[in-house]
């Protein structure tokens, strides 16, 4: 799991999946070969894509548009999403150049952005769970 420690080796897809599913009520599904969706409240917060001949392993995450631009400037492995061509999504290539703690924060912020858009009763419950409250 992405635990905040910086590692010399790239974060694996398994690490991303463990971090994403470790968030309250996150679900995982595979709509097709090479792609895994992570959702909360039925809404996607992360898309993990396996490497193939045309792309490396990567994860696409929801992000505040201003922060997304900052992250793209700071890390060459972070760029706009190819599939979700909206300013609210970043794609992170899992090549080891984004620190583990930063990637863990990106996954958590993505979950939080999706939760913020859910109905109030669901949002409040998930936020309490995330803070460790019943």
CSV table of C-alpha atoms in Angstrom, one decimal:
chain,number,residue,atom,x,y,z
A,1,UNK,CA,0.0,0.0,0.0
A,2,UNK,CA,1.1,3.5,-0.6
A,3,UNK,CA,2.0,4.6,2.9
A,4,UNK,CA,3.7,7.9,2.5
A,5,UNK,CA,7.3,6.5,2.3
A,6,UNK,CA,9.3,7.4,-0.8
A,7,UNK,CA,10.5,4.4,-2.7
A,8,UNK,CA,13.2,4.1,-5.3
A,9,UNK,CA,11.2,1.7,-7.4
A,10,UNK,CA,8.0,2.6,-9.4
A,11,UNK,CA,4.6,2.2,-7.7
A,12,UNK,CA,3.0,-1.0,-9.0
A,13,UNK,CA,-0.6,-1.3,-10.2
A,14,UNK,CA,-1.2,-3.6,-7.2
A,15,UNK,CA,0.0,-0.7,-4.9
A,16,UNK,CA,-2.4,1.7,-6.6
A,17,UNK,CA,-5.3,-0.8,-6.2
A,18,UNK,CA,-4.5,-1.4,-2.6
A,19,UNK,CA,-4.4,2.3,-1.9
A,20,UNK,CA,-7.7,3.0,-3.8
A,21,UNK,CA,-9.6,0.1,-2.2
A,22,UNK,CA,-8.4,1.1,1.2
A,23,UNK,CA,-10.6,4.2,1.1
A,24,UNK,CA,-14.1,3.9,2.6
A,25,UNK,CA,-16.6,2.1,0.4
A,26,UNK,CA,-14.3,2.1,-2.6
A,27,UNK,CA,-15.2,-0.6,-5.1
A,28,UNK,CA,-13.1,-2.2,-7.9
A,29,UNK,CA,-14.3,-3.5,-11.2
A,30,UNK,CA,-12.8,-4.6,-14.5
A,31,UNK,CA,-14.9,-3.4,-17.4
A,32,UNK,CA,-12.5,-4.9,-19.9
A,33,UNK,CA,-9.1,-6.3,-20.4
A,34,UNK,CA,-6.3,-4.2,-19.1
A,35,UNK,CA,-8.5,-1.6,-17.3
A,36,UNK,CA,-9.6,-1.4,-13.6
A,37,UNK,CA,-12.1,1.1,-12.4
A,38,UNK,CA,-12.3,2.3,-8.8
A,39,UNK,CA,-15.5,3.9,-7.7
A,40,UNK,CA,-17.1,5.4,-4.6
A,41,UNK,CA,-20.9,6.0,-4.5
A,42,UNK,CA,-21.1,4.6,-8.0
A,43,UNK,CA,-18.8,7.3,-9.4
A,44,UNK,CA,-15.3,6.7,-10.8
A,45,UNK,CA,-12.4,8.2,-8.9
A,46,UNK,CA,-9.5,6.2,-10.5
A,47,UNK,CA,-8.9,4.3,-13.7
A,48,UNK,CA,-5.9,2.0,-13.7
A,49,UNK,CA,-4.6,1.0,-17.1
A,50,UNK,CA,-2.2,-1.8,-17.8
A,51,UNK,CA,0.8,-1.3,-20.1
A,52,UNK,CA,0.5,-2.3,-23.7
A,53,UNK,CA,2.5,-1.7,-26.9
A,54,UNK,CA,1.4,2.0,-27.1
A,55,UNK,CA,1.4,3.0,-23.4
A,56,UNK,CA,3.0,2.3,-20.0
A,57,UNK,CA,1.1,1.4,-16.8
A,58,UNK,CA,-0.8,4.4,-15.7
A,59,UNK,CA,-3.6,5.7,-13.4
A,60,UNK,CA,-6.1,8.4,-14.2
A,61,UNK,CA,-7.3,10.4,-11.2
A,62,UNK,CA,-9.8,13.2,-10.6
A,63,UNK,CA,-8.1,16.5,-9.5
A,64,UNK,CA,-8.8,20.1,-8.9
A,65,UNK,CA,-8.0,21.9,-12.2
A,66,UNK,CA,-5.5,24.3,-10.7
A,67,UNK,CA,-3.7,21.6,-8.8
A,68,UNK,CA,-3.8,19.4,-11.9
A,69,UNK,CA,-1.8,22.1,-13.8
A,70,UNK,CA,0.7,22.4,-11.0
A,71,UNK,CA,1.2,18.7,-10.8
A,72,UNK,CA,1.7,18.5,-14.6
A,73,UNK,CA,4.4,21.2,-14.3
A,74,UNK,CA,6.1,19.5,-11.3
A,75,UNK,CA,6.2,15.9,-12.6
A,76,UNK,CA,6.8,14.9,-16.2
A,77,UNK,CA,4.9,11.7,-15.6
A,78,UNK,CA,1.7,13.6,-14.9
A,79,UNK,CA,-0.3,14.8,-17.8
A,80,UNK,CA,-3.9,15.5,-19.0
A,81,UNK,CA,-6.0,12.4,-19.4
A,82,UNK,CA,-6.3,11.0,-22.9
A,83,UNK,CA,-9.7,9.5,-22.2
A,84,UNK,CA,-11.3,12.0,-19.9
A,85,UNK,CA,-10.3,15.2,-21.8
A,86,UNK,CA,-11.4,17.4,-19.0
A,87,UNK,CA,-9.3,19.7,-16.8
A,88,UNK,CA,-10.5,17.7,-13.8
A,89,UNK,CA,-8.5,14.6,-14.6
A,90,UNK,CA,-4.8,13.8,-14.7
A,91,UNK,CA,-3.0,10.6,-15.9
A,92,UNK,CA,0.0,9.5,-14.0
A,93,UNK,CA,2.5,7.2,-15.6
A,94,UNK,CA,3.7,4.7,-13.1
A,95,UNK,CA,7.4,5.1,-13.9
A,96,UNK,CA,8.7,5.9,-10.4
A,97,UNK,CA,9.2,9.6,-11.0
A,98,UNK,CA,6.2,10.7,-8.9
A,99,UNK,CA,7.0,10.1,-5.2
A,100,UNK,CA,5.0,7.4,-3.5
A,101,UNK,CA,3.6,9.8,-0.9
A,102,UNK,CA,2.5,12.3,-3.7
A,103,UNK,CA,0.8,9.5,-5.6
A,104,UNK,CA,-1.0,8.4,-2.4
A,105,UNK,CA,-2.2,11.9,-1.9
A,106,UNK,CA,-3.4,12.1,-5.5
A,107,UNK,CA,-5.5,9.0,-5.0
A,108,UNK,CA,-7.0,10.2,-1.8
A,109,UNK,CA,-7.8,13.7,-3.2
A,110,UNK,CA,-9.5,12.0,-6.2
A,111,UNK,CA,-11.7,10.0,-3.9
A,112,UNK,CA,-12.4,13.1,-1.8
A,113,UNK,CA,-13.4,15.1,-5.0
A,114,UNK,CA,-15.9,12.4,-6.0
A,115,UNK,CA,-17.3,12.1,-2.5
A,116,UNK,CA,-17.8,15.9,-2.4
A,117,UNK,CA,-20.2,15.5,-5.4
A,118,UNK,CA,-22.3,12.8,-3.8
A,119,UNK,CA,-25.7,13.4,-2.1
A,120,UNK,CA,-25.2,15.1,1.3
A,121,UNK,CA,-26.2,12.1,3.5
A,122,UNK,CA,-23.8,9.8,1.6
A,123,UNK,CA,-21.1,12.4,1.5
A,124,UNK,CA,-21.3,13.1,5.3
A,125,UNK,CA,-21.3,9.3,6.1
A,126,UNK,CA,-18.2,8.7,3.9
A,127,UNK,CA,-16.3,11.7,5.3
A,128,UNK,CA,-17.0,10.4,8.8
A,129,UNK,CA,-15.7,7.0,7.8
A,130,UNK,CA,-12.6,8.5,6.3
A,131,UNK,CA,-11.9,10.4,9.5
A,132,UNK,CA,-12.3,7.2,11.5
A,133,UNK,CA,-15.6,8.1,13.0
A,134,UNK,CA,-18.6,5.8,13.2
